[in-house]
Coordinates of N, CA and C and ligand atoms in Angstrom, one line a residue:
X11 N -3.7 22.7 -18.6 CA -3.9 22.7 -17.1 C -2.6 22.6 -16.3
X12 N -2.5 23.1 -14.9 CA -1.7 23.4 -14.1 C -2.2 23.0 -13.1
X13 N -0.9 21.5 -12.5 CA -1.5 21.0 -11.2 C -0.1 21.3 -10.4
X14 N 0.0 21.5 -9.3 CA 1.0 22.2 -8.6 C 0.9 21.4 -7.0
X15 N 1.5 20.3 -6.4 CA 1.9 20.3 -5.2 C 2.8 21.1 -4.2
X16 N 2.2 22.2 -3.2 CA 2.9 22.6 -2.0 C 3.4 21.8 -0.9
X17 N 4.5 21.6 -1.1 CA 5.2 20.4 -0.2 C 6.2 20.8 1.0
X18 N 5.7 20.5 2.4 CA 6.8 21.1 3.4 C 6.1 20.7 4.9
X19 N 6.7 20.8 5.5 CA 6.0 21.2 7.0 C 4.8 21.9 7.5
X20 N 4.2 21.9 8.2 CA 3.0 23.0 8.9 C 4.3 24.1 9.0
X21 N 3.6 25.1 8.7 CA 4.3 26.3 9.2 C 4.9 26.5 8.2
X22 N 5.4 26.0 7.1 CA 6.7 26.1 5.9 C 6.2 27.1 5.1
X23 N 4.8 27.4 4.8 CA 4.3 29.0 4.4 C 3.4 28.6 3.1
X24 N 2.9 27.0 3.1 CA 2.3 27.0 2.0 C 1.4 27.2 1.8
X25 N 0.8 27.7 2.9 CA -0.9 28.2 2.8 C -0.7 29.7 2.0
X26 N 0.0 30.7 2.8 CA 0.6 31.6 2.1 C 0.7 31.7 0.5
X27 N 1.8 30.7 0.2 CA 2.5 30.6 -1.0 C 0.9 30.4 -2.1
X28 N 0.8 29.6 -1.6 CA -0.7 28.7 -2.6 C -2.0 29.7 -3.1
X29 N -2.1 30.8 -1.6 CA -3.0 32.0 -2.1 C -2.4 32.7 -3.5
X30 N -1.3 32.9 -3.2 CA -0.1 33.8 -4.4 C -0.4 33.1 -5.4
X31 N -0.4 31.8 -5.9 CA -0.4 30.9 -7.0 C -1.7 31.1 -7.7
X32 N -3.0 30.7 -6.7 CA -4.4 30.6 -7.5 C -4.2 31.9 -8.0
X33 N -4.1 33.0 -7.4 CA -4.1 34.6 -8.0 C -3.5 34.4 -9.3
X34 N -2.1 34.4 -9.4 CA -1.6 34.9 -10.4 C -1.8 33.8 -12.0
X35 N -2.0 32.4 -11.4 CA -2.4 31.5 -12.8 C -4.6 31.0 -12.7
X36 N -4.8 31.7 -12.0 CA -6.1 31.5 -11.9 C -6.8 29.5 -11.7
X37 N -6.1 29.4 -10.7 CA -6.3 28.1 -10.4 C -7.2 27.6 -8.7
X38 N -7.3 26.8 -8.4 CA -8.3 26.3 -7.3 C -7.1 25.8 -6.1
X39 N -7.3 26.3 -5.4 CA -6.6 25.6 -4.1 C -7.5 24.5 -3.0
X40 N -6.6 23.4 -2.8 CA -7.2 22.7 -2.1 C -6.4 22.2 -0.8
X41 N -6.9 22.7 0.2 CA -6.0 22.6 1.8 C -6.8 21.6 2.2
X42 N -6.1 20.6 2.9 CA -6.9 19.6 3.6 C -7.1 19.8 5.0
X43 N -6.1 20.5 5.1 CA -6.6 21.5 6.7 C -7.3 22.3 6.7
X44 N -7.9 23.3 5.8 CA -8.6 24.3 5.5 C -10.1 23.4 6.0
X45 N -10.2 22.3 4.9 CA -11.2 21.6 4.7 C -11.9 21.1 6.1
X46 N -10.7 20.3 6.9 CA -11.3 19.6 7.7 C -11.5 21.0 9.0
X47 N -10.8 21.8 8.9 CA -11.1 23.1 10.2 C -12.7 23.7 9.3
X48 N -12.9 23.8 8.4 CA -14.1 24.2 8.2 C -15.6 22.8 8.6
X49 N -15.2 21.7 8.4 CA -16.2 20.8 9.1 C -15.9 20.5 10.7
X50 N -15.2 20.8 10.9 CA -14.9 21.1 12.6 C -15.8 22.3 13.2
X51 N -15.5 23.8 12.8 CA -16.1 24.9 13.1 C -17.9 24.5 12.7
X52 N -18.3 23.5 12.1 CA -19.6 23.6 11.5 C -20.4 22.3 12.3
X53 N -19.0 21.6 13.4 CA -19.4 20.7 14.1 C -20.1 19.7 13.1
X54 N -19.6 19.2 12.2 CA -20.5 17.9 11.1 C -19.7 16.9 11.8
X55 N -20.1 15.8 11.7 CA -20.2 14.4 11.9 C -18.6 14.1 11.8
X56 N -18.3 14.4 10.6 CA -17.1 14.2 9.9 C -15.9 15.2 10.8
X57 N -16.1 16.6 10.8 CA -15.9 17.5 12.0 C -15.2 17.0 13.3
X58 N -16.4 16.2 13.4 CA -16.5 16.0 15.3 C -15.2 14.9 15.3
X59 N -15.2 13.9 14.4 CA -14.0 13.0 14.6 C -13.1 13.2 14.2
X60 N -12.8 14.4 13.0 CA -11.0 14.7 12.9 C -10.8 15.7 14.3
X61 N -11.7 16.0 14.7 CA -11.0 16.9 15.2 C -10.0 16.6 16.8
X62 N -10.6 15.0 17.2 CA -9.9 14.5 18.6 C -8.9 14.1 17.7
X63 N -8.5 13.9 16.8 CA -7.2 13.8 16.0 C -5.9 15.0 16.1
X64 N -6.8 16.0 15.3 CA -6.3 17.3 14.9 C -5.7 18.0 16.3
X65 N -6.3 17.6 17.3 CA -6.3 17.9 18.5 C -4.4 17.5 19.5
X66 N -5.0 15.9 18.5 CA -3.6 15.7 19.3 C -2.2 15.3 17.9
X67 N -2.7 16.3 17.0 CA -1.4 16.2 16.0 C -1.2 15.0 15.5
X68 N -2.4 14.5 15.7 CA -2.4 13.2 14.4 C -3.1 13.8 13.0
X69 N -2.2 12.2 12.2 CA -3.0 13.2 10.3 C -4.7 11.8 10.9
X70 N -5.8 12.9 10.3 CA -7.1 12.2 10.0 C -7.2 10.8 8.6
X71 N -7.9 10.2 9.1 CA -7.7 9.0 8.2 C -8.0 9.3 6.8
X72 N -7.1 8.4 6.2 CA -6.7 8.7 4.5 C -8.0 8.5 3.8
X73 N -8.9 8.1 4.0 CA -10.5 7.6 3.7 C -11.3 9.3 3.5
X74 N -11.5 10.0 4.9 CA -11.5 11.3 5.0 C -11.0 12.1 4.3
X75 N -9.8 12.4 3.8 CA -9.1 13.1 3.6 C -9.5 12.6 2.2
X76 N -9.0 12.0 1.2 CA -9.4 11.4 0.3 C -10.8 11.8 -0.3
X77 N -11.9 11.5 0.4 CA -13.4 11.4 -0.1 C -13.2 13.4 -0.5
X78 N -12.5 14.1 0.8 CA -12.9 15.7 0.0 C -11.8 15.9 -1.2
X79 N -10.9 15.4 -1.3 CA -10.3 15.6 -2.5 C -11.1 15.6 -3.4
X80 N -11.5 14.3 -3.5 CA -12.0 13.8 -4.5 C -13.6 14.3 -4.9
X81 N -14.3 15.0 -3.5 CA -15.0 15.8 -4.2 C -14.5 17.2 -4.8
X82 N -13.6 18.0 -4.8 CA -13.1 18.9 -5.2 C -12.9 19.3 -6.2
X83 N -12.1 18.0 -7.1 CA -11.8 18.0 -8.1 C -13.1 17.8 -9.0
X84 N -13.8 16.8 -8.6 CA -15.2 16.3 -9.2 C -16.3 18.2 -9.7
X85 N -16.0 18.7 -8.0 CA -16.9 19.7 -8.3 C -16.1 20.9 -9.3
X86 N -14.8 21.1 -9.7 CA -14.3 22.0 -10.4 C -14.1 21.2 -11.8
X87 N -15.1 20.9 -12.5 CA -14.0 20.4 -14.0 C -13.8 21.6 -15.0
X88 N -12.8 21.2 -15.4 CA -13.0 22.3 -16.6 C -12.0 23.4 -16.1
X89 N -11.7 23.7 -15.0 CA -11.0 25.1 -14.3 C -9.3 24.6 -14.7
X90 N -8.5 25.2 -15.0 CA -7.0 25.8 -15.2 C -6.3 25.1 -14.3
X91 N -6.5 24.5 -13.3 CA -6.0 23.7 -11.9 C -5.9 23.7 -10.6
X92 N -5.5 22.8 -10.0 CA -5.2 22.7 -8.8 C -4.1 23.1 -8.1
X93 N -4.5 23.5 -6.7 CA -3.0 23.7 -5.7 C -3.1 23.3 -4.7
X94 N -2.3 21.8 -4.5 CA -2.5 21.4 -3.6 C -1.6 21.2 -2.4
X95 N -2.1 21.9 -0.9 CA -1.5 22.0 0.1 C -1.8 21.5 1.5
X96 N -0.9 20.7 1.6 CA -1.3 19.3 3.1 C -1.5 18.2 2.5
X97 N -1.4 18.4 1.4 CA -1.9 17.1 0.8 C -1.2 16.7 -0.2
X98 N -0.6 15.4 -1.0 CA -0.6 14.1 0.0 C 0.5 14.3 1.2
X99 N -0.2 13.8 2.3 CA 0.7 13.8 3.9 C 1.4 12.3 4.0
X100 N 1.1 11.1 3.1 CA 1.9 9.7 3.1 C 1.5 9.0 1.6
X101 N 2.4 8.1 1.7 CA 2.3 7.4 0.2 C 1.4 7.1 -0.2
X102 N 0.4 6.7 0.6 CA -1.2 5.9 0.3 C -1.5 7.2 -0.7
X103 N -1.9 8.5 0.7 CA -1.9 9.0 -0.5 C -1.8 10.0 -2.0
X104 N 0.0 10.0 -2.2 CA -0.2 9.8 -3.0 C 0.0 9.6 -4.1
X105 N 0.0 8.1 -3.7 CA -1.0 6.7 -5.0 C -2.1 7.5 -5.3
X106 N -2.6 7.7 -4.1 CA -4.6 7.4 -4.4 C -4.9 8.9 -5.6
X107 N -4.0 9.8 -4.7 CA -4.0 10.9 -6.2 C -3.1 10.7 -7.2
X108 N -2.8 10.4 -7.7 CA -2.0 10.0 -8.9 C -3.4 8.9 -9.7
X109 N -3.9 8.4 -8.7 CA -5.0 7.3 -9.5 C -6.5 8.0 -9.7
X110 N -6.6 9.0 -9.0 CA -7.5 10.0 -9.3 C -7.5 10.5 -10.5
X111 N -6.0 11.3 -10.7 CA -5.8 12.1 -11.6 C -5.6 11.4 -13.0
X112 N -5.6 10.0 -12.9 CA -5.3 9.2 -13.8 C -6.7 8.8 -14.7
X113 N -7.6 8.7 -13.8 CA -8.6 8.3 -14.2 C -9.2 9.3 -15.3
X114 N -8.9 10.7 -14.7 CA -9.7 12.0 -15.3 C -8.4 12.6 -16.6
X115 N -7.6 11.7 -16.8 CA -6.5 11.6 -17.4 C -5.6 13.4 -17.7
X116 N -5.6 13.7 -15.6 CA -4.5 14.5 -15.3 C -3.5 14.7 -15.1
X117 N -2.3 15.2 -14.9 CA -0.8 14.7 -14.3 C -0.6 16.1 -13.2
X118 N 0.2 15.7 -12.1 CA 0.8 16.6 -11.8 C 2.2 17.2 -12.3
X119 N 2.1 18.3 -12.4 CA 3.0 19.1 -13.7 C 4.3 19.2 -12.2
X120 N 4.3 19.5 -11.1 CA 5.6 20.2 -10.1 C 4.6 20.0 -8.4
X121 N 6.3 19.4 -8.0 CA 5.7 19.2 -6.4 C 7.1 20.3 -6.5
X122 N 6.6 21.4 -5.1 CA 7.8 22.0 -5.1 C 7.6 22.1 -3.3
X123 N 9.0 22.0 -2.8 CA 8.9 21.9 -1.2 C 10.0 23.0 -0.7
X124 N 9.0 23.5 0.2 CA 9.3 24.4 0.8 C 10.3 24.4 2.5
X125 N 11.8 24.7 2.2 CA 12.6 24.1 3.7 C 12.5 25.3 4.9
X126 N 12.6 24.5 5.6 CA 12.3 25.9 6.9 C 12.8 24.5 8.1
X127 N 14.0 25.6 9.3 CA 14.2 24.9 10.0 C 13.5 24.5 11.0
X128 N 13.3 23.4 12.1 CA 12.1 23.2 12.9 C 11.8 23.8 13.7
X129 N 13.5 24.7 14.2 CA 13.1 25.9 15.3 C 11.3 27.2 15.2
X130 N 12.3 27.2 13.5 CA 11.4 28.4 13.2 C 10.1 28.1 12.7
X131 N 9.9 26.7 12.4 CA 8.4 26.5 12.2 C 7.8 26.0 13.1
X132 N 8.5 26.0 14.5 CA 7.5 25.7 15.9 C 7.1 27.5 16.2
X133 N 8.0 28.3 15.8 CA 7.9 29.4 16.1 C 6.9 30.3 15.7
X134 N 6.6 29.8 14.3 CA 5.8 30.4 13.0 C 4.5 30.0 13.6
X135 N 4.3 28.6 13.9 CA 3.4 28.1 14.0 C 2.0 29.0 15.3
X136 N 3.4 28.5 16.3 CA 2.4 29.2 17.3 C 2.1 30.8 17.3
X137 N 2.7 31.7 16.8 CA 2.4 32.7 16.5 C 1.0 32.9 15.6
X138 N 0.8 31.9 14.8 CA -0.3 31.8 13.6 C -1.2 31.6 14.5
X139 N -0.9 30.7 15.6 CA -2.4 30.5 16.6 C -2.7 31.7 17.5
X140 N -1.7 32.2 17.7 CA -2.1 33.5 18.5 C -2.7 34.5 17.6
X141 N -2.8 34.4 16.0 CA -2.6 35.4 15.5 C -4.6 35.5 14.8
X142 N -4.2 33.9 14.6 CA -5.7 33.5 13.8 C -6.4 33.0 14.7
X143 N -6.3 32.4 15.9 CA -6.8 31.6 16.9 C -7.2 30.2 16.0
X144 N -6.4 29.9 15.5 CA -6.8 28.3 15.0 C -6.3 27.4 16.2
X145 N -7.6 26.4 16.3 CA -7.6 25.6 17.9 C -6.2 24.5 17.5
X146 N -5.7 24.7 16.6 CA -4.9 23.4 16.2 C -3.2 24.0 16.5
X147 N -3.5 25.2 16.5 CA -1.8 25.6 16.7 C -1.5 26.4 17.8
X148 N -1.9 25.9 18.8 CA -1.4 26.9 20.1 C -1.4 25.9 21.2
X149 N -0.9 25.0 20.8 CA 0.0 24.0 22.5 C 1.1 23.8 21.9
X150 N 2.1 24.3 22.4 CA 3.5 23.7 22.0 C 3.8 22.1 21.6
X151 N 3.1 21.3 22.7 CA 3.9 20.4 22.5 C 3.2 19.6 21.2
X152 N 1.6 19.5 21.1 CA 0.8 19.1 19.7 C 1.3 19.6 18.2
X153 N 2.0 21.1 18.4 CA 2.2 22.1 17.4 C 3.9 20.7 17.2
X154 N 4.1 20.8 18.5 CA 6.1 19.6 18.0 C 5.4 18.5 17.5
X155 N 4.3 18.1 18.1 CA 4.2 16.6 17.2 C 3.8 16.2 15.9
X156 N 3.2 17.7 15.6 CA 2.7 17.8 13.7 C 3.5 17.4 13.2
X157 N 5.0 18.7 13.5 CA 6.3 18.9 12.7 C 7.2 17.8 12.3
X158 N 7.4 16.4 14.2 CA 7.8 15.8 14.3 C 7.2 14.5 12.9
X159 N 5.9 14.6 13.2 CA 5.2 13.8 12.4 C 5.5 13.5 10.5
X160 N 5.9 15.0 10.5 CA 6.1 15.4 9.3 C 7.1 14.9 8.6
X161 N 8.4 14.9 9.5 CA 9.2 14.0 9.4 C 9.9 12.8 9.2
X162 N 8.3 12.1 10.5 CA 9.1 10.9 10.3 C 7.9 10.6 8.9
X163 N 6.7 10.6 9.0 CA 5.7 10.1 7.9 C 5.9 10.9 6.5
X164 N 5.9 12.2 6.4 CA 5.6 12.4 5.4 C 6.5 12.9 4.6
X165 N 7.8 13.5 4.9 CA 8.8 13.9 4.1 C 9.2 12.8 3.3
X166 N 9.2 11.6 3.5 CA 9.8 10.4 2.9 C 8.5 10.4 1.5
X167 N 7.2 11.0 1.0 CA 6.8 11.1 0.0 C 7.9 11.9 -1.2
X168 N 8.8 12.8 -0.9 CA 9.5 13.1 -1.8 C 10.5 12.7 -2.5
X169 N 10.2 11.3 -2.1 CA 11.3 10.5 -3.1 C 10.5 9.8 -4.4
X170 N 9.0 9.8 -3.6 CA 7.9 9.1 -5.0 C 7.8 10.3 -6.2
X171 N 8.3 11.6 -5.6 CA 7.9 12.6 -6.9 C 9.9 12.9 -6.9
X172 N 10.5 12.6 -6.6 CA 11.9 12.6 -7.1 C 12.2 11.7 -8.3
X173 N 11.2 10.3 -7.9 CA 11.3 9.4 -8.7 C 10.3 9.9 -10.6
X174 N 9.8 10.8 -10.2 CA 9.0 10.6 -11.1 C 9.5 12.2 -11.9
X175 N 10.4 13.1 -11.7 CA 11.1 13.8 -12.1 C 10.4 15.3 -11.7
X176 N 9.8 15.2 -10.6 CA 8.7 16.4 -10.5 C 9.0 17.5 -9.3
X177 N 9.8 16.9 -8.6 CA 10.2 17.8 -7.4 C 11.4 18.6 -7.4
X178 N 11.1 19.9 -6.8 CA 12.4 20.8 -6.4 C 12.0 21.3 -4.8
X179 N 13.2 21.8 -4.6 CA 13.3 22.5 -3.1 C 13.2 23.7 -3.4
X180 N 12.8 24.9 -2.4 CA 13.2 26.0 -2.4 C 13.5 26.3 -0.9
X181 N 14.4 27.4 -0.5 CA 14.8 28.1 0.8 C 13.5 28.8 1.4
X182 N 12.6 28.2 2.0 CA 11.7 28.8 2.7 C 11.4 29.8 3.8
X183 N 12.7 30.4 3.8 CA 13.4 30.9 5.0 C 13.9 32.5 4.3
X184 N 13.5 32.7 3.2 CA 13.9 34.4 2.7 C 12.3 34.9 3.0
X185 N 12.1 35.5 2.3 CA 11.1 37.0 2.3 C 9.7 36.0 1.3
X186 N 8.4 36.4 2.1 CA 7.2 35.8 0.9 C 7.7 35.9 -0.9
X187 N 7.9 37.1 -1.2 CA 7.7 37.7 -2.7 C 9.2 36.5 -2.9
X188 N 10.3 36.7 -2.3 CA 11.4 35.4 -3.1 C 11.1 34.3 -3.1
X189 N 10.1 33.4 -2.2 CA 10.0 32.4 -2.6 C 8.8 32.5 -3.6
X190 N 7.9 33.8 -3.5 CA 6.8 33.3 -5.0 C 7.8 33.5 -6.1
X191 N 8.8 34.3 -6.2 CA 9.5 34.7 -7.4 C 10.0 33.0 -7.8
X192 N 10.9 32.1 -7.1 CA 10.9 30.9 -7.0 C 10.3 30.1 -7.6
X193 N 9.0 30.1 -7.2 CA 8.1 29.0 -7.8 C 7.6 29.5 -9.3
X194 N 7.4 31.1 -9.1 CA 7.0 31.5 -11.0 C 8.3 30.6 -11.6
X195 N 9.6 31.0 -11.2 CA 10.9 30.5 -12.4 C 10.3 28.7 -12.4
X196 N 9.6 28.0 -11.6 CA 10.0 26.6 -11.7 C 8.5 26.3 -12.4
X197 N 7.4 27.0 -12.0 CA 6.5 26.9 -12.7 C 6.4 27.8 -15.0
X198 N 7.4 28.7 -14.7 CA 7.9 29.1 -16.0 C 8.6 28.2 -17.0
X199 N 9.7 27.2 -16.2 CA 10.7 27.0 -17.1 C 10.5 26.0 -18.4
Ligands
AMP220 P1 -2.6 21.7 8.1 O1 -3.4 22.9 8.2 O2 -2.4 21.3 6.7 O3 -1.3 21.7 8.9 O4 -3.5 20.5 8.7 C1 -4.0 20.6 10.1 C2 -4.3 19.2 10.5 O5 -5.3 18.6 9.7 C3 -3.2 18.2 10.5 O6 -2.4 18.3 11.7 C4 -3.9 16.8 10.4 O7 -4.5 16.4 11.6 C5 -5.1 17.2 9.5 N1 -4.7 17.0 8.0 C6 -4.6 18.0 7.1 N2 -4.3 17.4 5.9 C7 -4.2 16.1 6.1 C8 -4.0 15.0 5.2 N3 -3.7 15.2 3.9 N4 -4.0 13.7 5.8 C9 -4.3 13.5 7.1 N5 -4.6 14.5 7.9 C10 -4.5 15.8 7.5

């Protein structure tokens, strides 16, 4: 099995990257933004409340975010792996995945993070909202407070997978195909 964390900013290209991945090792992607914009568009219960969040560039509570993980994995056993992107966004969780994966006695094999400067991922971003009409990336200043967010809350998870010998960087800032070439050599070696 092949468990793979996409690690970076909104905008750093993991959504991208992660498509390239399930393709070429035949594994399951799991976006927590994917997830929660698809119970938003479907207006569910669950929907209706991330989305005064998502709205104003806050992360949805770890409870939320968490329960679909954890159905995910529940609903795929047996499959080649996971790729997971947005997620974990803070340490809570992830503990909580590390204790998931524990239980079903999995490991994550590589967190790899993707760098991009903030200019260009306020830039990337709102382009993607013009591009895709996702209601979550077209106000500048919500699109700064993701990024900002990212910073101060979530980049500090890459010292729990530093600690645990699992993380690399890549230059997220060349061409799609060099950073997948990237991730094959660190998923290869
Ligand atoms: P993304 O597409 O990954 O940038 O996620 C879009 C929005 O969904 C974020 O700005 C958060 O509001 C919410 N979100 C996505 N993943 C998480 C997560 N792991 N924890 C909390 N909120 C999340």
């Amino acid at each position: 099995m092949l468990n793979i964390i996409l690690f970076g900013p909104p905008g750093s290209g993991k959504g991208t990257q992660s498509k390239k991945i399930i393709e070429k090792y035949g594994l399951i992607q799991i976006s927590t933004g994917d997830l929660l914009r698809s119970e938003v568009m479907m207006k569910s219960e669950l929907g209706l409340k991330a989305k005064e969040l998502m709205m104003t560039g806050k992360l949805v509570n770890d409870e939320i975010v968490i329960g679909m993980i954890d159905n995910k994995i529940r609903e795929n056993p047996g499959c080649a792996g996971f790729v997971f992107d947005g997620f974990p966004r803070n340490i809570k969780q992830a503990q909580i995945l590390d204790d998931l994966f524990l239980t079903r006695k999995l490991n994550i094999d590589f967190v790899v993070s993707l760098l991009v400067n903030e200019e260009e991922l306020i830039k990337r971003i709102l382009q993607r909202g013009r591009e895709q009409n996702r209601f979550d990336d077209q106000n500048e200043l919500i699109v700064k407070n993701r990024v900002k967010l990212y910073f101060s809350e979530t980049k500090i998870i890459s010292d729990y997978y530093i600690k645990q010998n699992k993380f690399s960087s890549l230059n997220g800032e060349t061409t799609i195909d060099a950073i997948f070439a990237d991730i094959c050599k660190i998923v290869q070696k």
